[in-house]
mmCIF file of C-alpha atoms in Angstrom:
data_model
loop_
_atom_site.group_PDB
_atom_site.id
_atom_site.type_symbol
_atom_site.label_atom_id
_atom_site.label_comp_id
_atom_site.label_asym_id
_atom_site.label_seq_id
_atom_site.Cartn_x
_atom_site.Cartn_y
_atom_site.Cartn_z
ATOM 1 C CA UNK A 1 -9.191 26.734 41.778
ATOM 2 C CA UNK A 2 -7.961 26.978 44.939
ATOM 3 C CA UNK A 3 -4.021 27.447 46.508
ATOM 4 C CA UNK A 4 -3.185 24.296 48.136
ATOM 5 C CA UNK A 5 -0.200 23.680 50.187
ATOM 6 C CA UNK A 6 1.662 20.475 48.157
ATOM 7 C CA UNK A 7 3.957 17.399 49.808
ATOM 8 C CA UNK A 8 5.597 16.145 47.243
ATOM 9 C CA UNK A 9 6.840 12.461 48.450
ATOM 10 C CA UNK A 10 8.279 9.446 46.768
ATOM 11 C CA UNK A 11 4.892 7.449 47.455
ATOM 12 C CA UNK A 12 1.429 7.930 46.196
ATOM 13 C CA UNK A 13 -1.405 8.368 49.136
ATOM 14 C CA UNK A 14 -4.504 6.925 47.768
ATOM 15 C CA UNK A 15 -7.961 7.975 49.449
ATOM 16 C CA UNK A 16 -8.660 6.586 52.578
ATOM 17 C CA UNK A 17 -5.450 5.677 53.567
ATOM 18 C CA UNK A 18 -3.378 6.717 56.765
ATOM 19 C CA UNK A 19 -0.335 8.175 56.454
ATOM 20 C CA UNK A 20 2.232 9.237 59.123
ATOM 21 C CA UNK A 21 4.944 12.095 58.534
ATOM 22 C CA UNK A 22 7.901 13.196 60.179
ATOM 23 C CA UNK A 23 8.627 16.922 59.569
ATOM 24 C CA UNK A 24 11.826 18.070 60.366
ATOM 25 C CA UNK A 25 12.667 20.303 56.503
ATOM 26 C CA UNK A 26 12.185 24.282 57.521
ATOM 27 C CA UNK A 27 9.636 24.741 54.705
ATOM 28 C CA UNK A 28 7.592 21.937 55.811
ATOM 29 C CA UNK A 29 7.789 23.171 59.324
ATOM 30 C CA UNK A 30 6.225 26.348 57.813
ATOM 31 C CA UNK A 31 3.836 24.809 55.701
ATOM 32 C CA UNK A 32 2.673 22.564 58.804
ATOM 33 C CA UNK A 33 2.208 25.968 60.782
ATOM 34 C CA UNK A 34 -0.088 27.343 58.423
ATOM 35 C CA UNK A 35 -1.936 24.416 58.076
ATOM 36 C CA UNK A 36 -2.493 23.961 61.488
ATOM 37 C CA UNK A 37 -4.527 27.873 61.421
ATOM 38 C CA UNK A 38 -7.198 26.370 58.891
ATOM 39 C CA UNK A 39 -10.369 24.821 59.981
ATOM 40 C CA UNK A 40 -9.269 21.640 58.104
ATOM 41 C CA UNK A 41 -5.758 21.422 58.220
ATOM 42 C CA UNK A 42 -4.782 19.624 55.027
ATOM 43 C CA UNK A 43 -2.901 19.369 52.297
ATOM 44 C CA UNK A 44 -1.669 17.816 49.369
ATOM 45 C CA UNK A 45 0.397 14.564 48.984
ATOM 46 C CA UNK A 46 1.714 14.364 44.816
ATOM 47 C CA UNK A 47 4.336 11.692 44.210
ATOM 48 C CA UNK A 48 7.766 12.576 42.493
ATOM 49 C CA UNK A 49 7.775 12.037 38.956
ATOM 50 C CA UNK A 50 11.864 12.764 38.873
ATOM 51 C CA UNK A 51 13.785 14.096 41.590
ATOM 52 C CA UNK A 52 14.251 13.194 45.648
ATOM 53 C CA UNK A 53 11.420 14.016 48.385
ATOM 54 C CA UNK A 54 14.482 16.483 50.171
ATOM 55 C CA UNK A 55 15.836 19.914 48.888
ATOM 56 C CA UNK A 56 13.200 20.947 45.848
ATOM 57 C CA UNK A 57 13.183 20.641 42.374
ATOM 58 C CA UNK A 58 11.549 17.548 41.578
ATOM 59 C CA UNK A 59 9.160 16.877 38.550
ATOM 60 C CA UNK A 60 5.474 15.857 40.221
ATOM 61 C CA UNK A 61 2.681 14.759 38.997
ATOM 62 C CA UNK A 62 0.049 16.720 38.409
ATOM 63 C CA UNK A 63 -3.169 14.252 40.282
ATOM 64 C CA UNK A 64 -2.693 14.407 43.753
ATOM 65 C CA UNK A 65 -4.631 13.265 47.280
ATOM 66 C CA UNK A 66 -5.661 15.996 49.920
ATOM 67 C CA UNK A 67 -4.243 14.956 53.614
ATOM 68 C CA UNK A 68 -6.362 15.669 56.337
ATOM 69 C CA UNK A 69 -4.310 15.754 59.272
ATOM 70 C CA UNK A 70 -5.684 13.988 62.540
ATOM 71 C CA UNK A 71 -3.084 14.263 64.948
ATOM 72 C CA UNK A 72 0.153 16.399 65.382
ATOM 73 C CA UNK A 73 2.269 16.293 68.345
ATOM 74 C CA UNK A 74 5.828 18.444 68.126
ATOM 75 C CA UNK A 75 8.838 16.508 69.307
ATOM 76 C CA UNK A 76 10.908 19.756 69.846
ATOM 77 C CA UNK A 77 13.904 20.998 67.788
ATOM 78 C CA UNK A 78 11.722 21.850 65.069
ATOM 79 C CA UNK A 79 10.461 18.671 64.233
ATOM 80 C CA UNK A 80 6.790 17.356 64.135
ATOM 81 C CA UNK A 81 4.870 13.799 64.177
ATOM 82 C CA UNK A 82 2.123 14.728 62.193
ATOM 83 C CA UNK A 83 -0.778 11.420 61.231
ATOM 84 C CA UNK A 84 -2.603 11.949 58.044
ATOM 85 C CA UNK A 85 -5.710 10.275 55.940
ATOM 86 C CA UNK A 86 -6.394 10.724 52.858
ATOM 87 C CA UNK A 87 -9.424 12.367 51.431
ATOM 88 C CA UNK A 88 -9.971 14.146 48.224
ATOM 89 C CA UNK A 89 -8.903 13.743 44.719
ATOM 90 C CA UNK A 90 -7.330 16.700 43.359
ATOM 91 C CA UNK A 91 -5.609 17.535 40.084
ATOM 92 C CA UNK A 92 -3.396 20.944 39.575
ATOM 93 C CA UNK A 93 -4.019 23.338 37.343
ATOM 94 C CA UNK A 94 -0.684 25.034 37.614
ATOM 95 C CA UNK A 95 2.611 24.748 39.791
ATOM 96 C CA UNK A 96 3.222 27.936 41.855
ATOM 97 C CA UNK A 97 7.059 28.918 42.857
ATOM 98 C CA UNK A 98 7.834 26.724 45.619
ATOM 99 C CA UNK A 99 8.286 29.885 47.500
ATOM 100 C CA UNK A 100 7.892 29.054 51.059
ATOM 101 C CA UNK A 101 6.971 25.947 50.383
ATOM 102 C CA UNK A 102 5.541 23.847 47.317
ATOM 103 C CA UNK A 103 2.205 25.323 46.261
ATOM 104 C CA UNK A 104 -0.172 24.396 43.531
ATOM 105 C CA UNK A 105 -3.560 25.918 42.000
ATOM 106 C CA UNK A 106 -5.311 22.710 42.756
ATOM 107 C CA UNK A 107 -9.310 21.751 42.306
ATOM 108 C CA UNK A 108 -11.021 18.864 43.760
ATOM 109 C CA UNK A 109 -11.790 16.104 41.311
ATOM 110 C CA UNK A 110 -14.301 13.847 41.644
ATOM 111 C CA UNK A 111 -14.700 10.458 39.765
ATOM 112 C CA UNK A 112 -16.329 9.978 37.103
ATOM 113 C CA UNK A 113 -19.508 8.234 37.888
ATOM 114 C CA UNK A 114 -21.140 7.172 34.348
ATOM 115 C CA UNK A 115 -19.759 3.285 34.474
ATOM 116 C CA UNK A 116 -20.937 1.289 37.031
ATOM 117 C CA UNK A 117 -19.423 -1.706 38.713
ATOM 118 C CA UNK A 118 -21.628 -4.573 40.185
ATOM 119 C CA UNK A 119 -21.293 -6.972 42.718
ATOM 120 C CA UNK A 120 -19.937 -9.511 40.638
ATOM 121 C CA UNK A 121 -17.726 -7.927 39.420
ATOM 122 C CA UNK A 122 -16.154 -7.327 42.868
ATOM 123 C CA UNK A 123 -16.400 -10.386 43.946
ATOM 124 C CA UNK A 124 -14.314 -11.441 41.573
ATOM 125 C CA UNK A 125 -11.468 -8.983 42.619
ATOM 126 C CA UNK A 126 -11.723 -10.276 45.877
ATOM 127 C CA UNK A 127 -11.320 -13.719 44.641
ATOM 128 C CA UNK A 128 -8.141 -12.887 42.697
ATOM 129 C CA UNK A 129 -7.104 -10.633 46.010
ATOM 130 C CA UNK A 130 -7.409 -13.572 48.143
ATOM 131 C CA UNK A 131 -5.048 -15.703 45.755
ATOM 132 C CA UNK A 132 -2.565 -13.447 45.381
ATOM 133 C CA UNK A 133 -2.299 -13.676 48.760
ATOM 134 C CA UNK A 134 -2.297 -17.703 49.347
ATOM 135 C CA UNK A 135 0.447 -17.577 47.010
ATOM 136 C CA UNK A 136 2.452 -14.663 49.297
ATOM 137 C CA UNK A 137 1.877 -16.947 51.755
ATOM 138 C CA UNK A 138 3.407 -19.936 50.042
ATOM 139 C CA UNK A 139 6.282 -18.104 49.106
ATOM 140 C CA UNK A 140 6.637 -16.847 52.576
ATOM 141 C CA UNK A 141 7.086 -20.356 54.085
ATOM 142 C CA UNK A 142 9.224 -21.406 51.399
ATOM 143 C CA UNK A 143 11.765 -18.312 52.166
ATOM 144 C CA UNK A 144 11.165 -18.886 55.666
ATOM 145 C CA UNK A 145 9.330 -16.041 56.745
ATOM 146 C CA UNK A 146 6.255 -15.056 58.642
ATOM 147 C CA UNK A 147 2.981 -15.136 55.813
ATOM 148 C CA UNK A 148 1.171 -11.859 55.733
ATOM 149 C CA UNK A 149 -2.156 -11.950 57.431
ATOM 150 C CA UNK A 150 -5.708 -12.660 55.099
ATOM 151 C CA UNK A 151 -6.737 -9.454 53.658
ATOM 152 C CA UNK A 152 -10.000 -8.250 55.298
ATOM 153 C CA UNK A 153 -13.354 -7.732 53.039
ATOM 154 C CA UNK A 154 -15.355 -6.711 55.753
ATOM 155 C CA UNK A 155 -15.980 -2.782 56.375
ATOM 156 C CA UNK A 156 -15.416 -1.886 52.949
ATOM 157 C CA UNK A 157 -17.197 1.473 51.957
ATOM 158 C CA UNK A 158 -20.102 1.772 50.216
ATOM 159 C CA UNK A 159 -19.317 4.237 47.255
ATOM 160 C CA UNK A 160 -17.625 2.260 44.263
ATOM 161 C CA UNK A 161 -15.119 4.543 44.065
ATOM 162 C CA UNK A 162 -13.609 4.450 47.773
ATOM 163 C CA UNK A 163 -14.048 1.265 47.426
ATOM 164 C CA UNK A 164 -11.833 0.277 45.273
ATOM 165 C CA UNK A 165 -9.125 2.155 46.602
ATOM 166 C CA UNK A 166 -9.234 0.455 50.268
ATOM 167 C CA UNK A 167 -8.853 -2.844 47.802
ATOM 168 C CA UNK A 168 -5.549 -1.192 46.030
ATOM 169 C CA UNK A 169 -4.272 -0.676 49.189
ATOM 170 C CA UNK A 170 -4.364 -3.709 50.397
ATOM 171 C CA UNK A 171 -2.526 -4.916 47.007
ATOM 172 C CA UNK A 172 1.680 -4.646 47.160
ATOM 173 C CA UNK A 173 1.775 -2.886 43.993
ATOM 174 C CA UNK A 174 4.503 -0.237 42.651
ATOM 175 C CA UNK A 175 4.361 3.360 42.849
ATOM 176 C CA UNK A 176 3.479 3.938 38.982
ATOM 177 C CA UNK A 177 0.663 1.259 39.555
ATOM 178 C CA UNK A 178 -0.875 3.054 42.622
ATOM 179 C CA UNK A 179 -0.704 6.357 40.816
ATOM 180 C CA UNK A 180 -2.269 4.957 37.671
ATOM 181 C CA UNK A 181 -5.002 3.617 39.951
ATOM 182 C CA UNK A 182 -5.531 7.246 41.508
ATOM 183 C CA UNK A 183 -5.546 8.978 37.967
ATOM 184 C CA UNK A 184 -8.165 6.106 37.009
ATOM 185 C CA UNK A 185 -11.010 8.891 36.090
ATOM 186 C CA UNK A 186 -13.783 6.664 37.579
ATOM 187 C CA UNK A 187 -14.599 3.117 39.395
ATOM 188 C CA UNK A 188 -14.907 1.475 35.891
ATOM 189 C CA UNK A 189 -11.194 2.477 34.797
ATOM 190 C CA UNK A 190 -9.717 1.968 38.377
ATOM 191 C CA UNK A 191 -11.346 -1.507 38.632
ATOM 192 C CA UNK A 192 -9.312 -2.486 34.956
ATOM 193 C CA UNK A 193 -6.065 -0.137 36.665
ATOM 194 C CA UNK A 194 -6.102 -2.578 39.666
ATOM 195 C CA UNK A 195 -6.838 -5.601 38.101
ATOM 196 C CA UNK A 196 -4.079 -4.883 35.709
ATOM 197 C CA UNK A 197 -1.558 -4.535 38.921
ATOM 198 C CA UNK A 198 -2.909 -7.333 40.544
ATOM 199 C CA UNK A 199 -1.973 -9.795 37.673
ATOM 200 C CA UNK A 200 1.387 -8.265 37.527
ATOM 201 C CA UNK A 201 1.992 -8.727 41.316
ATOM 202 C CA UNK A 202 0.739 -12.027 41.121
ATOM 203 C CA UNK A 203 2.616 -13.031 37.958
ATOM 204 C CA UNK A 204 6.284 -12.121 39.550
ATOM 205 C CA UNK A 205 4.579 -14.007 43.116
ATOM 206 C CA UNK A 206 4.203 -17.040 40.596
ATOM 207 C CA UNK A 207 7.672 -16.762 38.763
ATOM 208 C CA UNK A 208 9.420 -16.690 42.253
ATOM 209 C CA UNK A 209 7.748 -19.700 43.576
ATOM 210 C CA UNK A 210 8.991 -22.035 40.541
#
């Protein structure tokens, strides 16, 4: 185990994915500052379980994402633009006071690599990706707005696992979807997490365009 600085936020950050912070919140502005003296600066991003991102004692959950922070530029007064991407899984062993900041016992946690995934198999997430978002775009035109652009399959990394989570990102799902898609313990149970979010997403897409 290892004591990891924790950002508890109101949004999950899955693997991969950027993510851009304003820090403005004196404990963050600490936190940030002793980030910034590690080799890595990072951290981790948990999403609120109960509670609000501002003034503590919210309920978290306890599988989390380690930030790596890229850039960081201070805007005076305090405040800090700080860019993010998300790298390692982590789950906490045991909530520390949040005493400067909120802390954690945290470990990294890999997936689970026993089930495989093949080709096919992704393909055919793709497939159902690329409807979902044909009927976006219908709805779109029929609200009269601007249809999202075609989600890009090109790129996508190797590894099973990451993966998959580039997909889920590119999927509008909720909060408690994304998180159940980050808890997934390897590619085989976050292929059926996502799959189960993207027929819910496209269900309510369907519903609205009747």
């Amino acid at each position: 185990m290892a004591l990891t600085p924790m950002f508890p936020l109101g949004s999950v950050l899955l693997p991969g994915e950027r993510l851009p912070l304003h820090i403005f919140e004196p404990r963050y502005q600490l936190m940030l500052k002793d980030c910034m003296e590690k080799e890595d600066p990072s951290f981790g991003v948990v999403l609120i379980a109960r509670g609000k991102e501002s003034g503590g004692g919210d309920v978290r959950h306890d599988v989390a994402t380690l930030a790596h922070i890229v850039a960081h530029t201070d805007i005076g007064d305090g405040r800090h633009l700080v860019e993010c991407v998300g790298g390692e899984r982590i789950r906490v062993d045991a909530w520390l006071e949040d005493d400067p900041y909120p802390r954690a016992d945290a470990r990294i946690w890999p997936d689970d690599e026993s089930a495989s995934i093949d080709e096919p198999q992704f393909g055919t997430l793709e497939k159902k990706i690329r409807e979902l978002y044909r009927l976006i775009g219908e709805l779109a035109v029929a609200e009269g707005s601007t249809p999202p652009p075609e989600p890009a399959f090109s790129a996508l990394p190797a590894a099973a696992g990451e993966r998959l989570f580039t997909l889920a990102t590119q999927i509008p799902m909720g909060q408690s979807d994304r998180q159940e898609v980050l808890e997934a313990s390897g590619p085989s149970q976050r292929l059926g997490a996502i799959a189960d979010a993207l027929d819910g997403v496209t269900d309510i897409v369907r519903f609205r365009l009747q």
